[in-house]
Coordinates of C-alpha atoms in Angstrom, one line a residue:
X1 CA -8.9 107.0 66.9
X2 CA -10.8 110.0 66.5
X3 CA -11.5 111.9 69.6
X4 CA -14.6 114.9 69.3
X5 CA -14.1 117.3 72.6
X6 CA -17.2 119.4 70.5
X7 CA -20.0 120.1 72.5
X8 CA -22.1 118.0 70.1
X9 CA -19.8 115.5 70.1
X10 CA -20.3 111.7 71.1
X11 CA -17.6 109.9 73.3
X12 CA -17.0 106.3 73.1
X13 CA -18.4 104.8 76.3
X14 CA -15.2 103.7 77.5
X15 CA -14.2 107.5 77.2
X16 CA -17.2 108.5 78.5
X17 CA -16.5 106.0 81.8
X18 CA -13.5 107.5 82.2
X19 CA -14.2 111.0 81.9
X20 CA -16.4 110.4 84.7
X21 CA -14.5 108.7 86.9
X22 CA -11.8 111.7 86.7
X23 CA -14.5 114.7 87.0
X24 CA -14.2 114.6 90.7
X25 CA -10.7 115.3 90.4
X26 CA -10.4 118.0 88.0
X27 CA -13.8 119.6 90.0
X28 CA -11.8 119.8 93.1
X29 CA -9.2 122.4 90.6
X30 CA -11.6 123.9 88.8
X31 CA -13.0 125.4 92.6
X32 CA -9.4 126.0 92.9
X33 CA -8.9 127.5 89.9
X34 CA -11.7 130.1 90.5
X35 CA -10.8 131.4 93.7
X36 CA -7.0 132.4 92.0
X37 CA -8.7 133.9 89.0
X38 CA -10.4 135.9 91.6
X39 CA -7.4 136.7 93.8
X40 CA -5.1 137.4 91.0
X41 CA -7.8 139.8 89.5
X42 CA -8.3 141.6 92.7
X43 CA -12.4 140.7 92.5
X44 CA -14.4 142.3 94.8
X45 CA -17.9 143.5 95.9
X46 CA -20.5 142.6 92.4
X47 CA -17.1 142.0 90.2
X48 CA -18.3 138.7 91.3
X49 CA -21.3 138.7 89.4
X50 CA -19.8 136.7 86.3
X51 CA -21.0 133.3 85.5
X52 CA -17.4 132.2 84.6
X53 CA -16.2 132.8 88.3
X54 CA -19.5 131.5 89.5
X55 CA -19.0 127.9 89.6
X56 CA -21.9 127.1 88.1
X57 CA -21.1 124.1 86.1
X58 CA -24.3 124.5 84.4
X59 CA -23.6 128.2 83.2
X60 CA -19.9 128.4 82.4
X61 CA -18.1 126.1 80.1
X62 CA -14.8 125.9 81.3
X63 CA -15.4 123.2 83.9
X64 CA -16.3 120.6 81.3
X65 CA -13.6 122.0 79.2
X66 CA -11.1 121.1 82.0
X67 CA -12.6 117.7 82.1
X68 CA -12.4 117.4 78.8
X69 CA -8.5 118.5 78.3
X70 CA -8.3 115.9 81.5
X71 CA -9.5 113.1 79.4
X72 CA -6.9 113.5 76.6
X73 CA -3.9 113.8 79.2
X74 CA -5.3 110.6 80.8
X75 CA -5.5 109.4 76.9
X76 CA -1.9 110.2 76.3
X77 CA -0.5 109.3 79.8
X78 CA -1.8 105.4 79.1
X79 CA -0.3 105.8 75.5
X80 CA -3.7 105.5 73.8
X81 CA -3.1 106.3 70.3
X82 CA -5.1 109.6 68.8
X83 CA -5.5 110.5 64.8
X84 CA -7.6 113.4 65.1
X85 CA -8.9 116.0 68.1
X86 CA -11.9 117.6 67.0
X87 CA -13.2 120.9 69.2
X88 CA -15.2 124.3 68.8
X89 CA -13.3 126.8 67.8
X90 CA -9.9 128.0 68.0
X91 CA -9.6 129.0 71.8
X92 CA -9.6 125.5 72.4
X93 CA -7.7 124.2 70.0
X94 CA -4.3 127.0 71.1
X95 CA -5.1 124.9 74.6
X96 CA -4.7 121.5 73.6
X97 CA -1.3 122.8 71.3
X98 CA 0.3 123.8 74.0
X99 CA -1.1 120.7 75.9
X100 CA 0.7 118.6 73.2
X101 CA 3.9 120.9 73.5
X102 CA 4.3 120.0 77.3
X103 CA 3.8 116.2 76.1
X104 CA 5.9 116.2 72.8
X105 CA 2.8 114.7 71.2
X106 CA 1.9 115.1 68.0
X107 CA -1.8 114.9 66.2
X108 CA -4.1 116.8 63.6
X109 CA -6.7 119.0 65.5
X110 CA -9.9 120.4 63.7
X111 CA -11.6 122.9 64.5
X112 CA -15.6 122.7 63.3
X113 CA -16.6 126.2 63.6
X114 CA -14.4 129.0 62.3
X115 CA -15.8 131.5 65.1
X116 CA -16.1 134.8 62.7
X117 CA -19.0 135.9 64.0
X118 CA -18.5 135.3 68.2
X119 CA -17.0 138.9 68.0
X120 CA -20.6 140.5 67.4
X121 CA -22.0 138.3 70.9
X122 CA -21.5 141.4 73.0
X123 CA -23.3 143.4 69.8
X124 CA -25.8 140.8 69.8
X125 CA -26.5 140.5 73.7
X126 CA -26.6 144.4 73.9
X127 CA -29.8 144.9 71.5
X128 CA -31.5 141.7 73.3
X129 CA -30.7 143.2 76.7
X130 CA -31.9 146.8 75.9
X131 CA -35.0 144.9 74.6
X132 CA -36.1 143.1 77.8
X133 CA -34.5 146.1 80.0
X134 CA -37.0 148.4 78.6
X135 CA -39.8 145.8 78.3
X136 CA -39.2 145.3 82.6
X137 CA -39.0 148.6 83.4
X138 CA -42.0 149.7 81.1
X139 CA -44.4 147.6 82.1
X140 CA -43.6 147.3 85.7
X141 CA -44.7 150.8 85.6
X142 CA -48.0 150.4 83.5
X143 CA -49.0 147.5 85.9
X144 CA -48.0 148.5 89.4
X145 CA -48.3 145.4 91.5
X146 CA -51.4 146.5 94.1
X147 CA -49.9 145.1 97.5
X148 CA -47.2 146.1 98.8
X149 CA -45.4 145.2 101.9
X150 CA -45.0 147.4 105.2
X151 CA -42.9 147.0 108.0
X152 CA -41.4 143.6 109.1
X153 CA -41.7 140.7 106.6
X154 CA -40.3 137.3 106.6
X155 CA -38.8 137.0 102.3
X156 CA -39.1 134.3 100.6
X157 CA -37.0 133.8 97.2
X158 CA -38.9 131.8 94.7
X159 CA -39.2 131.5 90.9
X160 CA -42.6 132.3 89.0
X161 CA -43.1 131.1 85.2
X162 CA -46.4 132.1 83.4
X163 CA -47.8 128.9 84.4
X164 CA -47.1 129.1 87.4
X165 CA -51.2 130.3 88.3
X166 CA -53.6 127.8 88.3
X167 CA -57.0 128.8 86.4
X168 CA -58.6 130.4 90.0
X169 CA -55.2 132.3 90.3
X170 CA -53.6 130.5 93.0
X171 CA -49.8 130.4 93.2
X172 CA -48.3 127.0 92.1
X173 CA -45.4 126.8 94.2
X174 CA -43.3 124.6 93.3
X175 CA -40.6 125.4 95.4
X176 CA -42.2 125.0 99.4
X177 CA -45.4 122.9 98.6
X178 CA -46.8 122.3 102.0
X179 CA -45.6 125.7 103.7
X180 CA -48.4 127.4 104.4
X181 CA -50.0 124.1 105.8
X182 CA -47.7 125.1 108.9
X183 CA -47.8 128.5 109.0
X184 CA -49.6 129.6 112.0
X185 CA -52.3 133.3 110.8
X186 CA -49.2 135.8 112.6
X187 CA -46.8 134.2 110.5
X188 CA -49.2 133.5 107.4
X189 CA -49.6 137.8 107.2
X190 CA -45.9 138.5 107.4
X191 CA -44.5 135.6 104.5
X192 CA -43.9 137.9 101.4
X193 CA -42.2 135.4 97.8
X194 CA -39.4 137.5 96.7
X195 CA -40.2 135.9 93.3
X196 CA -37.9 135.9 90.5
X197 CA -39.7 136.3 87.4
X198 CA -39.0 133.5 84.6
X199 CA -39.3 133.4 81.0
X200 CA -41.5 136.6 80.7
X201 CA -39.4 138.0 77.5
X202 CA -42.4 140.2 75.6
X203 CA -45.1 142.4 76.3
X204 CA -48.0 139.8 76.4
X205 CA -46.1 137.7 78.8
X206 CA -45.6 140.7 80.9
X207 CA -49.6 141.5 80.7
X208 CA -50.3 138.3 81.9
X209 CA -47.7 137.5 84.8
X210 CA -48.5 141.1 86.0
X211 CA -51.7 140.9 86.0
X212 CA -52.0 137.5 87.7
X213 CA -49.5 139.0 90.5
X214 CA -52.1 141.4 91.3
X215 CA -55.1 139.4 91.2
X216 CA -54.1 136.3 93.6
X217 CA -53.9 136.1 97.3
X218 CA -50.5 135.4 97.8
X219 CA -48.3 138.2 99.0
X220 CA -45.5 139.0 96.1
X221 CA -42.5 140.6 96.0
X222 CA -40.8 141.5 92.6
X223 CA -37.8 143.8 92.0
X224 CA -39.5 145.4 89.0
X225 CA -41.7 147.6 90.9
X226 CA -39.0 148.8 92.5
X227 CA -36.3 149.7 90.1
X228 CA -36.1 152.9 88.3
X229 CA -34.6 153.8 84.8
X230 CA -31.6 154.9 86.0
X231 CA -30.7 151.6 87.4
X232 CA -31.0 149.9 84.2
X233 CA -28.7 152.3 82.6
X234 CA -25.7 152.1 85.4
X235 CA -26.5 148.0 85.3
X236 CA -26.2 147.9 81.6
X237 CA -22.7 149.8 82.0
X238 CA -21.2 148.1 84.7
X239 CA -22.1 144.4 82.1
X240 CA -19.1 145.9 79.9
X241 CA -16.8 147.3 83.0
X242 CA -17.4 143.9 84.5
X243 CA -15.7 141.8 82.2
X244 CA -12.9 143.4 81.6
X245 CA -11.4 143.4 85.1
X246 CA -10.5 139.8 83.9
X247 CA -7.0 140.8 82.7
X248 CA -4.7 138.1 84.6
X249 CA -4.8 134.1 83.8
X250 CA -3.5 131.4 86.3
X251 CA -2.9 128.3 84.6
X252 CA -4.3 125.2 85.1
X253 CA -1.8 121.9 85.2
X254 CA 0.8 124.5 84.0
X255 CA -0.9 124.8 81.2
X256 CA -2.0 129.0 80.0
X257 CA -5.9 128.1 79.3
X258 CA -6.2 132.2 79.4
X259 CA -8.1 131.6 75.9
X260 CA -10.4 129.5 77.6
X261 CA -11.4 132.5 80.2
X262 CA -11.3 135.3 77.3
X263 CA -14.0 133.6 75.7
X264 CA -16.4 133.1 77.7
X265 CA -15.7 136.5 79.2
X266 CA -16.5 138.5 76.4
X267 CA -19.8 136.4 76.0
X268 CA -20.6 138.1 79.5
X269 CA -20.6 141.4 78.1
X270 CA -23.7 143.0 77.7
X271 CA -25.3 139.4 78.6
X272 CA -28.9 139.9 79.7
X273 CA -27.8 137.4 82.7
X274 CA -24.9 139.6 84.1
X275 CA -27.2 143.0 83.6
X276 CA -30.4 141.2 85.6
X277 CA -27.7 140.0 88.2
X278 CA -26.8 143.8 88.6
X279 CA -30.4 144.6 89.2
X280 CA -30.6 142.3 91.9
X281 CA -28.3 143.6 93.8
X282 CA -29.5 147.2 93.4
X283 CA -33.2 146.0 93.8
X284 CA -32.1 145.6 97.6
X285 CA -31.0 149.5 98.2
X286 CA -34.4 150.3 96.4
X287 CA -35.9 148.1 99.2
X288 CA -34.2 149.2 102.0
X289 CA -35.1 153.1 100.9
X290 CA -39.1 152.3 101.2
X291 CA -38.2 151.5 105.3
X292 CA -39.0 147.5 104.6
X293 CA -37.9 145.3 107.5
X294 CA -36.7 142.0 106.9
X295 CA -36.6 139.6 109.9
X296 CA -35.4 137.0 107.9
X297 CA -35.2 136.0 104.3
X298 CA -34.7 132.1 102.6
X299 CA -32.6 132.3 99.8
X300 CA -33.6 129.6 97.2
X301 CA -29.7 128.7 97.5
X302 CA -27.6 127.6 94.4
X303 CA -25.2 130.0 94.5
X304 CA -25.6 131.3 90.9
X305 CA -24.9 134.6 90.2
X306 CA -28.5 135.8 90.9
X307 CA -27.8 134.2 94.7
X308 CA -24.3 136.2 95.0
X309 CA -26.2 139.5 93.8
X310 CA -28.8 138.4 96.7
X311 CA -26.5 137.9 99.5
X312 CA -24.0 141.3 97.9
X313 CA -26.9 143.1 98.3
X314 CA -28.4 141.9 101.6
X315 CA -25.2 142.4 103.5
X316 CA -24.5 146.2 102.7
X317 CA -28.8 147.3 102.5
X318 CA -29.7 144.9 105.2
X319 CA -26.7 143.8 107.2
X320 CA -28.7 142.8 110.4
X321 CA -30.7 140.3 108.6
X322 CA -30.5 136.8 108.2
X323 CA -30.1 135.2 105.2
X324 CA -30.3 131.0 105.0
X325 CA -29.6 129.9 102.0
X326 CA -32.2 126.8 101.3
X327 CA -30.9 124.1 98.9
X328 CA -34.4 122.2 98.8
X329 CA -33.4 119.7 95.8
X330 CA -31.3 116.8 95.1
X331 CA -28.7 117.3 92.4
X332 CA -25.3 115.8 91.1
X333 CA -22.1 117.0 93.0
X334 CA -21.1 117.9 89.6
X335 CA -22.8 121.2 90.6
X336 CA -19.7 122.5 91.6
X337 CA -21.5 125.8 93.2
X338 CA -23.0 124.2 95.6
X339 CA -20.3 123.7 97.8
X340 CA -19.2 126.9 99.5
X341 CA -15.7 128.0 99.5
X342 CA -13.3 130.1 101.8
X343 CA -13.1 132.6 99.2
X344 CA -16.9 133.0 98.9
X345 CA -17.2 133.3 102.3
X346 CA -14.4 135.9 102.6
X347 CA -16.2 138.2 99.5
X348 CA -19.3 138.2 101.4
X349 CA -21.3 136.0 98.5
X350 CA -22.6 133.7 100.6
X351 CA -25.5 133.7 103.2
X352 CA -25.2 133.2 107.1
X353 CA -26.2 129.3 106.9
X354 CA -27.0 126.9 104.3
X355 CA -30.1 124.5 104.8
X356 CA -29.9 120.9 102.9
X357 CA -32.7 118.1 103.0
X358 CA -30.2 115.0 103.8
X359 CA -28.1 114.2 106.2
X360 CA -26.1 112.6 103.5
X361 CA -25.3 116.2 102.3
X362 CA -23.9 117.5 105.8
X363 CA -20.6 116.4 105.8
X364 CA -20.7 117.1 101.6
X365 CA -21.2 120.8 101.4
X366 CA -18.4 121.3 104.2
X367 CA -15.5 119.8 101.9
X368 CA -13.8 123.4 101.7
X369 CA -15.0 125.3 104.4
X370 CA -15.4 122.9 107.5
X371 CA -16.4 126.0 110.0
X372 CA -19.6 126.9 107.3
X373 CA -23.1 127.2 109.2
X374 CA -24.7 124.1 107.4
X375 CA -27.8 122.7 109.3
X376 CA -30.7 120.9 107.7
X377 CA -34.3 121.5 106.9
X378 CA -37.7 120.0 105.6
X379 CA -37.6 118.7 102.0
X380 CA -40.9 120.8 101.2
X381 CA -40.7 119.6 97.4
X382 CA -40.1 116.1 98.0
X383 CA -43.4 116.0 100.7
X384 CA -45.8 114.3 98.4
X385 CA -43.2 111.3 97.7
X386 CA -41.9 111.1 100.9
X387 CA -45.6 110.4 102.3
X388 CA -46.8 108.6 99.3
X389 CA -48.2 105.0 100.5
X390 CA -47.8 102.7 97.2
X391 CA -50.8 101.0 96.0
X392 CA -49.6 97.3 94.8
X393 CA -51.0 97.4 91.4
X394 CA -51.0 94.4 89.0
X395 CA -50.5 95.8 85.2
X396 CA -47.2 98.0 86.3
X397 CA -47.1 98.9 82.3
X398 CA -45.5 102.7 82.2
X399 CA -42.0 103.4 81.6
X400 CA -41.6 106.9 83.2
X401 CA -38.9 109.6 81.4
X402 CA -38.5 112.9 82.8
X403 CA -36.7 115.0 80.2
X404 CA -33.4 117.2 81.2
X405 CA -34.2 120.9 80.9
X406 CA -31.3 121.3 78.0
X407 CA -32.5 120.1 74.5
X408 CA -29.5 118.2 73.7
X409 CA -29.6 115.8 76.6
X410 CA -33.1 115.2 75.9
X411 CA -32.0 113.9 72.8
X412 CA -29.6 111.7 74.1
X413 CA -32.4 110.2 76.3
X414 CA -34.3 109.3 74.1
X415 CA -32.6 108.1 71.4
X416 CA -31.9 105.5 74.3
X417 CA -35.2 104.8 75.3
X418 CA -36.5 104.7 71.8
X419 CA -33.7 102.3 71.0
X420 CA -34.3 99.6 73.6
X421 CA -36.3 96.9 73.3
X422 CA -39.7 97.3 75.2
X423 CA -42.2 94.5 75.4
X424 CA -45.5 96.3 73.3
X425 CA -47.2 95.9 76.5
X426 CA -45.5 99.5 78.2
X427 CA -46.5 103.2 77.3
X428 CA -43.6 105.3 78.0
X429 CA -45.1 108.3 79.3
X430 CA -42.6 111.7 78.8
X431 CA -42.8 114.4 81.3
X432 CA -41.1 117.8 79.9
X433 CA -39.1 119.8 82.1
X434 CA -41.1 122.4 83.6
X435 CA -39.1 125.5 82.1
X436 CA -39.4 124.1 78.7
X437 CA -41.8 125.1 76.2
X438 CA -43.9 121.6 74.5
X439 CA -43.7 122.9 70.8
X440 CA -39.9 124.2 71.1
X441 CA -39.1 120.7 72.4
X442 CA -41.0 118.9 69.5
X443 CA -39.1 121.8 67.5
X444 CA -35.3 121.0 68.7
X445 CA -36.2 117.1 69.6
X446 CA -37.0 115.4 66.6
X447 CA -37.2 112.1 68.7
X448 CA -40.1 113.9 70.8
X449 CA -42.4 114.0 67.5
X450 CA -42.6 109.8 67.8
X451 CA -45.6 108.0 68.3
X452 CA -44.6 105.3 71.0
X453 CA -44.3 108.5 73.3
X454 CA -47.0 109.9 75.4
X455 CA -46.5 113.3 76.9
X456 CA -48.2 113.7 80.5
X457 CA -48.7 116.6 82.5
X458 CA -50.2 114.6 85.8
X459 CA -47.5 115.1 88.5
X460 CA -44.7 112.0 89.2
X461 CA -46.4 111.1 92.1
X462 CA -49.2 110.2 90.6
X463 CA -47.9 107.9 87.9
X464 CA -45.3 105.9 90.1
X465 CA -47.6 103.0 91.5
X466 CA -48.4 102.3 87.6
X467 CA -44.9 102.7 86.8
X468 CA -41.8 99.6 86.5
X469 CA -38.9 102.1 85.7
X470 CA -38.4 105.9 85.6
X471 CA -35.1 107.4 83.3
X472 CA -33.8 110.1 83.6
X473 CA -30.5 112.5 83.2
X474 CA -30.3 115.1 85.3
X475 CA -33.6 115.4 86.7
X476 CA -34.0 115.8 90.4
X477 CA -37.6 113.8 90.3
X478 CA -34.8 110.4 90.3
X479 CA -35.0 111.3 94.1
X480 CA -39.0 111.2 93.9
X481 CA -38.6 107.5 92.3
X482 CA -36.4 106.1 94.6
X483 CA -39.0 107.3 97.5
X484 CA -42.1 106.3 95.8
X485 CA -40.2 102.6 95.4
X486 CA -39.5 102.5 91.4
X487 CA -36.5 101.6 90.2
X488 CA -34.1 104.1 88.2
X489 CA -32.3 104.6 85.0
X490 CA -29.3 107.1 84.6
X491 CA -28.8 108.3 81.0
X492 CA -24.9 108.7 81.0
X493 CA -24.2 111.9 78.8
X494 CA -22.1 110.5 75.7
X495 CA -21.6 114.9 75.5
X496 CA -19.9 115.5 78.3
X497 CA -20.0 114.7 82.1
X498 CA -23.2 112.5 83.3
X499 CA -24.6 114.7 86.6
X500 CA -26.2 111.7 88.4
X501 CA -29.0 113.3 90.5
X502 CA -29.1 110.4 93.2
X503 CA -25.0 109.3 93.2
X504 CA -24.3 111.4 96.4
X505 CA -26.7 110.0 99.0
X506 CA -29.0 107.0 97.4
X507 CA -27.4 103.1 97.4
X508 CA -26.6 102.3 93.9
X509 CA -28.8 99.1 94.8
X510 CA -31.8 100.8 93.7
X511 CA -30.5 102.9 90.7
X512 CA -28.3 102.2 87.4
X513 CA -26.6 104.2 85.3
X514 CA -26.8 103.5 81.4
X515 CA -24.6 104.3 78.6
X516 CA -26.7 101.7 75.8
X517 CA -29.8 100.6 75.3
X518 CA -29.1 96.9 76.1
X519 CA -28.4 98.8 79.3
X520 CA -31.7 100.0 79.8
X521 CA -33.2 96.3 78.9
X522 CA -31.5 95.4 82.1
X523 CA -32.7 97.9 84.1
X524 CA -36.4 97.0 83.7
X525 CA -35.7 93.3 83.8
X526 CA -33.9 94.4 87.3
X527 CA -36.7 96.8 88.4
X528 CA -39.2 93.5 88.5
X529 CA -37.1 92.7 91.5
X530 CA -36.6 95.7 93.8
X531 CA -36.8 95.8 97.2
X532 CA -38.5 98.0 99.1
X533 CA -36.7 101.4 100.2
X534 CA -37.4 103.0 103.6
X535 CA -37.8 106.5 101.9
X536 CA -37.4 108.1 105.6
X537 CA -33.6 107.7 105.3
X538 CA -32.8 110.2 102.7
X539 CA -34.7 113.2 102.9
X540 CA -35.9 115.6 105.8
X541 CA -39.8 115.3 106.9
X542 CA -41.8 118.7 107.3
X543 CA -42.8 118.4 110.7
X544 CA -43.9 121.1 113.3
X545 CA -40.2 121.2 114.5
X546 CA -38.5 121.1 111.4
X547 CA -40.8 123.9 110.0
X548 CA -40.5 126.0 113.4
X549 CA -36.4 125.7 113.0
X550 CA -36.4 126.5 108.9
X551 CA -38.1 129.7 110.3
X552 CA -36.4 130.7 112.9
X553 CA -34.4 133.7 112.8

């Protein structure tokens, strides 16, 4: 047998199965794993600003790595036989020799890409980063944002794309839909969006988002009109220091996967995301300098390393202030990150509490630190599904997909749904991920450009009552499914490890996962039977108490 560990390549589904029933494992030593790397290497203070000590399995690549080096100890430990490993490059491929030395085992392993030119990344991310450095700072200072805030404010973190305007410039938020409906006028005046700013690479998209800023109502906050040149230099400098206080390797299993950790630490350097992280963290000393007072500030919370430059930042500029880290969404626990640790806590990257919109996530995000501040709060995006009344319609005729935000899983999906065997009677209606570009999808997807698909920009909500199945990936509208009553398909990842959105708090009554297309036959044949949910029972309502507590400070 031929196993590909590439990042491109497909699994077997009996692989696959079993990659996924040992990810929890390996997850619970990867976290481990971290916080040594950052004992050994004495980290401290905004040395913590790396994505490879961030667990976020989303970011770094060494978590699925570990799964994947899992999967062929498992292989050899049942005595499956193996021809050929295939993998990346050669960091990889010195890991799995001396995985094969501690198992006498012998087998040819190819490696795709010879790697020549990863050595000019850090050459590469330097002239990208000096380009968007000097595009932030310029025209941050061309376009002053008009309002500005004075005194105490309650901050807000949020994330704003280009569209995220409508055509009367209103703010479309679609992180805390519903807040303002609560918001008494006192309150209303003090709210400020700490917004983090999306997508906006070149000049024109930095006319436009600017100028919106300063045209609509809502009060905004951005870090760009507060940071000044030399910032950008000591931020581009420290994105080289960084890195290289990763000099010392635990092992993992026994096993030196130091090549593993020098690899994607040298992609750090320079990187455009390590640099903006920097900024972060010295945007909140710019703050504290105009005499802002923060009674209390809501982190949107998943611990990436923009969140870690947030809470850095707010403990030495701010240190009476609050911070409650909101995780308003419904993801996979394959999102390593959002589970604190006692070594977060103890580096002071973490905020004062953590808010999560289920009960069925309480007892979750406490695994590692039992004594964590974790309380919960209203599920402000989910609001429109958890209220939606279903209207029984008779020609339920739309298969839903809502596309992963990574180009190749949205392959994977549909290649899938495009392979099973719908009666000519359904429209599958695609909705793209919100952070994705239409044309670059067509561009990347080649299965996007087919005519049996029908792109729609009308929100979830609004589809379900038409709809007999919704599929999905990774998307965190499965949750929105399961509370509008519509039954839903999993796309396993045949790449890597599947990140079921709904496996951590919704009955597996009301949701399959899929690794064929057969499999997806049997889902809508399923679906025609489903029972009603009682959508109450999974998230957080927004109700005058909930609200009153996710404010208080």
């Amino acid at each position: 047998m031929i196993l590909d560990l590439t990042s491109d390549g497909k699994l077997s589904i009996s692989q696959t199965k079993r990659m996924n029933e040992i990810e929890p494992l390996v997850r619970g030593e990867y976290d481990e794993y971290i916080g040594a790397l950052g004992e050994l290497n004495e980290l401290k203070h905004i040395d913590w600003l790396l994505e490879t000590s961030c667990r976020n399995t989303f970011a770094s690549k060494l978590h699925e790595r570990i799964c994947k080096l899992a999967l062929l100890q498992d292989l050899i430990d049942r005595n499956q036989y193996i021809d050929e490993v295939k993998v990346d490059d050669l960091y990889m491929k010195q890991v799995i020799m001396l995985l094969f030395l501690k198992n006498d085992y012998e087998c040819l392993i190819t490696v795709v890409s010879n790697g020549k030119l990863k050595y000019l990344i850090p050459l590469y991310n330097l002239i990208v980063t000096i380009y968007l450095c000097f595009n932030e700072w310029l025209w941050a200072k061309l376009i002053p944002t008009k309002k500005q805030p004075e005194g105490k404010i309650i901050a807000i973190e949020n994330f704003l794309f280009l569209s995220s305007f409508d055509k009367n410039l209103n703010m479309i938020d679609r992180n805390y839909p519903g807040f303002f409906d609560h918001c008494s006028d006192d309150i209303k005046k003090n709210i400020w969006f700490l917004s983090v700013l999306n997508g906006i690479k070149h000049p024109i998209d930095w006319y436009h988002i600017l100028r919106k800023i300063n045209l609509t109502d809502s009060q905004i906050l951005i870090k760009e009109n507060y940071l000044v040149l030399k910032d950008y230099f000591i931020a581009i400098y420290q994105s080289i220091v960084i890195p290289r206080k990763i000099r010392k390797y635990p092992k993992w299993r026994n096993i030196d996967i130091s090549s593993l950790i020098y690899d994607e630490v040298r992609d750090e350097i320079f990187s455009h995301s390590l640099v903006s992280s920097i900024l972060y963290y010295r945007f909140f000393r710019r703050l504290r300098d105009t005499g802002i007072e923060i009674d209390l500030l809501i982190d949107w919370h998943e611990n990436q390393t923009i969140d870690r430059a947030l809470n850095i930042g707010m403990k030495q500029y701010f240190p009476l202030t609050k911070v409650k880290g909101y995780q308003g969404f419904v993801v996979s626990d394959v999102y390593s990150s959002l589970t604190p640790t006692i070594y977060e806590r103890d580096n002071g990257l973490l905020p004062d509490e953590i808010l999560v919109i289920s009960n069925q996530l309480l007892e979750n995000r406490k695994k590692y630190c039992s004594d964590f501040n974790i309380s919960l709060a209203p599920a402000f995006r989910y609001m429109e599904a958890i209220n939606h009344k279903q209207i029984k319609s008779e020609t339920k005729k739309i298969i839903l997909v809502a596309l992963p935000m990574l180009h190749r899983e949205a392959r994977q999906v549909l290649d899938l749904v495009l392979s099973a065997k719908f009666n000519d009677a359904y429209r599958i209606l695609v909705k793209k991920h919100p952070t994705v570009i239409k044309q670059e999808l067509l561009d990347e997807v080649p299965q996007a450009r087919d005519s049996r698909l029908i792109f729609t920009e009308k929100k979830l909500t609004k589809l379900m009552d038409e709809s007999t199945l919704f599929i999905t990936m990774t998307s965190s509208a499965a949750i929105e499914a399961i509370l509008c009553e519509v039954y839903v398909a999993i796309i396993a990842n045949r790449r890597g490890i599947t990140a079921n959105p709904i496996g951590n708090i919704v009955d597996p009554n009301y949701w399959r996962l899929c690794y064929t297309p057969n499999c997806i036959d049997d889902a809508l044949n399923y679906s025609m039977n489903n029972s009603i949910l009682n959508a109450s029972s999974y998230l957080v309502p927004l109700e005058s108490e909930t609200f009153n507590e996710f404010l208080k400070f």
